[in-house]
Amino acid sequence: MSARLAGLGRRSEWAEPVLFGLVAFVVYWVTGPSASGDVWPPLAEAFANGRLHLVEDRPWLELVPRAGGGQYVPLPPVPALTLLPFVPFGELDGNVYGSIVGGLNVALAWWLLAGWGVAPSPRRWLVVGFAGTTHWWVAGMAGPHHYAQLCGVLFTLLALNLAVRGRWPMAAGLLLGLAAGSRLPMGLALPVLLGLYGGGWRPHRSWLPVLAGLALPALAVAWYNVARFGSPFDFGYARIPSGEHGLVTDEPWFRDGILSITYIPRHIEVMLFELPDLVPQPPWLRPNLSGMSLLLTGPFLFLAFLARGRHAGLLWIGVALVLAPDFLHGSWGFAQFGYRFILDAVPLLLLLLGLAYRERASWVLIATILVGIAVHAYGIWAITVLGFYT
């Protein structure tokens, strides 16, 4: 009897997260609009054919002209690598591969919280909150920046799943490097990874394999930048054309450069205080694609401040490091519902929420999760079905 119960328990460890992931995939696929014309499939095709640039002109995308013809994609390249297996099948709709990675992320969030020792009830609620708020919008919309964020979350969750179980530190470092190669700020979660393996701040023998693993994609991305722009640190962001003769840095939101401390207030305003527009025509509350307060779109995330325990301080430092480049960036998200940059730190926030709700889910947690899901459901319906937005 005990062996049979143990077998059922092991099957549920796989069946439940797989079910969560499949349901999320379907929801993202059904509710998200078609997203053709993305940069990632043609960049994957370019890599498969030994090129670092696109040959087809796509003037509606942010691309950097190449001296010899064609365009470079001014983003880290790893999202394109994830699509290499699909190159023989032609260019996929962004909503398809965004939904697939989104579903994988939901399953990985479940396994992460399980490995963190979170009881089944709060684990389920936290996964539902993760799947049904900012991640829902990003996975459903896909697109260049959104898919990059999904890949960053994917590799960060994989790295953290290994770290909380104390397994394969070199693989975890490699995965975090791939996360940074998808979305640069996520690489700043490195202190969390080192702390989880080393048990704190003191140097540990596992740190060297973590750093060695991280170095592999870091060196590859550095070579990629040198081959395109002559510098390991130049991704081409400041080279993006704008208007007839200008550059992206001429646009008003980049008046102080790509990164500046002067941009912090606008991020805080959008993240905490931006509300939908109240208009006289139904359905009256008009979402603003500039962004919306997390107090409406993801209020359960603020319950991470209740976290206590051995790693809470380390995790908060990781959250601050990951969000710092986002807060310094001239763009605060653009074409979004909520504040999508928070997704860079959500894997770490899930661990903090797991510390706060390790044994049971409070009614406050459940209520704030449901509010966030309801607000997202309304926003996605208003934007994608009604075209009702500012």
Coordinates of C-alpha atoms in Angstrom, one line a residue, residues 185-384:
P185 CA 18.8 42.4 -16.4
M186 CA 18.1 38.8 -15.5
G187 CA 21.8 38.0 -15.3
L188 CA 22.0 40.2 -12.3
A189 CA 20.3 37.5 -10.3
L190 CA 23.7 35.9 -10.1
P191 CA 24.2 36.7 -6.3
V192 CA 21.0 34.8 -5.6
L193 CA 22.2 31.8 -7.5
L194 CA 25.6 31.9 -5.7
G195 CA 23.9 32.3 -2.3
L196 CA 21.5 29.4 -2.9
Y197 CA 24.4 27.1 -3.7
G198 CA 26.7 28.5 -1.0
G199 CA 24.2 28.8 1.7
G200 CA 24.8 32.6 2.1
W201 CA 27.4 35.2 1.4
R202 CA 30.5 33.3 2.2
P203 CA 32.5 31.9 -0.8
H204 CA 31.7 28.3 -1.6
R205 CA 33.3 25.6 -3.8
S206 CA 30.2 25.5 -6.0
W207 CA 30.7 29.2 -7.0
L208 CA 33.4 28.4 -9.5
P209 CA 31.3 26.0 -11.6
V210 CA 28.4 28.5 -11.5
L211 CA 30.7 31.2 -12.8
A212 CA 32.2 28.9 -15.4
G213 CA 28.8 28.0 -16.7
L214 CA 27.8 31.6 -16.9
A215 CA 31.0 32.5 -18.7
L216 CA 30.1 30.3 -21.7
P217 CA 27.1 32.2 -23.0
A218 CA 28.6 35.5 -21.8
L219 CA 31.7 35.0 -24.1
A220 CA 29.5 33.9 -27.0
V221 CA 27.3 37.0 -26.7
A222 CA 30.4 39.2 -26.4
W223 CA 31.8 37.6 -29.6
Y224 CA 28.4 38.2 -31.3
N225 CA 28.5 41.9 -30.4
V226 CA 32.2 42.3 -31.6
A227 CA 31.3 40.6 -34.9
R228 CA 28.5 43.1 -35.5
F229 CA 29.6 46.4 -33.9
G230 CA 33.2 46.0 -32.8
S231 CA 32.6 46.0 -29.1
P232 CA 31.6 43.2 -26.7
F233 CA 29.3 45.6 -24.9
D234 CA 27.5 47.1 -27.9
F235 CA 24.2 45.5 -28.7
G236 CA 23.3 48.3 -31.1
Y237 CA 20.5 49.9 -29.0
A238 CA 21.8 53.5 -29.6
R239 CA 22.1 52.8 -33.3
I240 CA 18.4 52.2 -34.0
P241 CA 17.2 54.7 -36.6
S242 CA 14.2 57.0 -35.7
G243 CA 12.4 59.2 -38.2
E244 CA 14.1 60.1 -41.5
H245 CA 17.5 61.0 -40.3
G246 CA 17.6 60.6 -36.5
L247 CA 18.4 57.8 -34.0
V248 CA 16.3 56.4 -31.1
T249 CA 18.3 58.5 -28.7
D250 CA 16.7 61.6 -30.3
E251 CA 13.3 60.5 -29.1
P252 CA 11.9 62.4 -26.1
W253 CA 11.9 59.4 -23.7
F254 CA 15.7 59.0 -24.3
R255 CA 16.7 62.6 -23.9
D256 CA 19.3 61.6 -21.2
G257 CA 20.6 58.6 -23.1
I258 CA 19.5 55.0 -23.0
L259 CA 20.0 54.7 -19.2
S260 CA 19.7 57.5 -16.7
I261 CA 18.7 57.9 -13.1
T262 CA 16.3 60.7 -14.3
Y263 CA 14.0 58.0 -15.7
I264 CA 13.3 56.3 -12.3
P265 CA 10.3 58.5 -11.4
R266 CA 8.4 57.6 -14.6
H267 CA 8.9 53.9 -13.9
I268 CA 7.6 54.3 -10.3
E269 CA 4.6 56.3 -11.6
V270 CA 3.6 53.6 -14.1
M271 CA 4.4 50.7 -11.7
L272 CA 2.4 52.2 -8.8
F273 CA 0.1 55.0 -9.8
E274 CA -1.0 54.6 -13.5
L275 CA -4.7 54.0 -13.7
P276 CA -7.1 53.2 -16.6
D277 CA -8.8 56.1 -18.3
L278 CA -12.4 56.7 -17.2
V279 CA -14.4 57.6 -20.4
P280 CA -18.1 58.2 -21.0
Q281 CA -18.6 55.3 -23.5
P282 CA -18.9 51.7 -22.4
P283 CA -17.1 49.8 -21.1
W284 CA -16.0 53.0 -19.4
L285 CA -12.6 51.9 -18.1
R286 CA -10.2 52.2 -21.0
P287 CA -6.8 50.5 -20.5
N288 CA -3.8 52.6 -21.2
L289 CA -1.1 50.8 -23.2
S290 CA 1.5 53.0 -21.6
G291 CA 1.0 50.8 -18.5
M292 CA -1.0 50.3 -15.3
S293 CA -0.3 50.1 -11.6
L294 CA 0.7 46.7 -10.2
L295 CA -1.6 47.5 -7.3
L296 CA -4.4 46.7 -9.7
T297 CA -2.7 44.2 -12.1
G298 CA -0.6 42.2 -9.7
P299 CA -1.3 43.2 -6.1
F300 CA -0.4 39.8 -4.7
L301 CA 3.3 40.5 -5.6
F302 CA 3.5 43.1 -2.8
L303 CA 2.8 40.4 -0.3
A304 CA 6.4 39.4 -0.9
F305 CA 7.3 42.0 1.7
L306 CA 5.9 39.6 4.3
A307 CA 8.8 37.1 3.5
R308 CA 10.9 36.1 6.5
G309 CA 13.7 33.6 6.6
R310 CA 17.2 32.7 5.8
H311 CA 17.3 33.8 2.2
A312 CA 14.9 36.8 2.3
G313 CA 17.5 39.5 2.4
L314 CA 19.5 37.8 -0.4
L315 CA 16.4 37.5 -2.6
W316 CA 15.5 41.2 -2.1
I317 CA 19.0 42.2 -3.1
G318 CA 18.5 40.1 -6.2
V319 CA 15.2 41.8 -7.0
A320 CA 16.8 45.2 -6.6
L321 CA 19.7 44.3 -8.9
V322 CA 17.5 42.9 -11.6
L323 CA 15.1 45.8 -11.6
A324 CA 17.8 48.5 -11.5
P325 CA 18.6 48.5 -15.2
D326 CA 14.8 48.5 -16.0
F327 CA 14.2 51.5 -13.8
L328 CA 17.2 53.3 -15.4
H329 CA 15.9 52.7 -19.0
G330 CA 14.2 55.4 -21.0
S331 CA 11.4 53.0 -22.0
W332 CA 9.1 51.9 -19.2
G333 CA 7.6 49.0 -21.2
F334 CA 5.5 50.4 -24.0
A335 CA 2.5 48.6 -25.5
Q336 CA 1.8 46.8 -22.3
F337 CA -0.9 46.1 -19.7
G338 CA 0.4 46.6 -16.2
Y339 CA 4.2 46.9 -15.9
R340 CA 5.8 44.2 -17.8
F341 CA 9.4 44.9 -16.6
I342 CA 8.4 43.4 -13.2
L343 CA 8.4 40.0 -14.9
D344 CA 12.3 40.2 -14.9
A345 CA 12.1 39.8 -11.1
V346 CA 9.1 37.6 -10.7
P347 CA 11.0 34.3 -10.4
L348 CA 12.8 35.8 -7.3
L349 CA 9.5 37.3 -6.1
L350 CA 8.0 33.8 -6.3
L351 CA 10.6 32.5 -3.9
L352 CA 9.9 35.4 -1.5
L353 CA 6.2 34.7 -1.7
G354 CA 7.0 31.1 -1.0
L355 CA 8.8 32.1 2.2
A356 CA 5.8 34.2 3.2
Y357 CA 3.2 31.5 2.4
R358 CA 5.1 28.2 2.9
E359 CA 2.4 26.4 4.8
R360 CA -1.0 27.9 3.8
A361 CA -2.6 30.5 1.5
S362 CA -4.3 33.3 3.4
W363 CA -7.5 34.9 2.2
V364 CA -5.5 38.1 1.5
L365 CA -3.2 36.2 -0.9
I366 CA -6.2 34.5 -2.6
A367 CA -8.1 37.8 -2.9
T368 CA -5.2 39.7 -4.4
I369 CA -4.5 37.0 -6.9
L370 CA -8.1 36.9 -8.0
V371 CA -8.2 40.7 -8.3
G372 CA -5.1 40.6 -10.5
I373 CA -6.5 37.9 -12.7
A374 CA -9.9 39.7 -13.1
V375 CA -8.2 43.0 -14.0
H376 CA -6.0 41.2 -16.6
A377 CA -9.0 39.3 -18.1
Y378 CA -10.8 42.7 -18.5
G379 CA -7.7 44.4 -20.0
I380 CA -7.0 41.6 -22.5
W381 CA -10.6 41.5 -23.5
A382 CA -10.9 45.3 -23.9
I383 CA -7.6 45.6 -25.8
T384 CA -7.5 42.6 -28.0

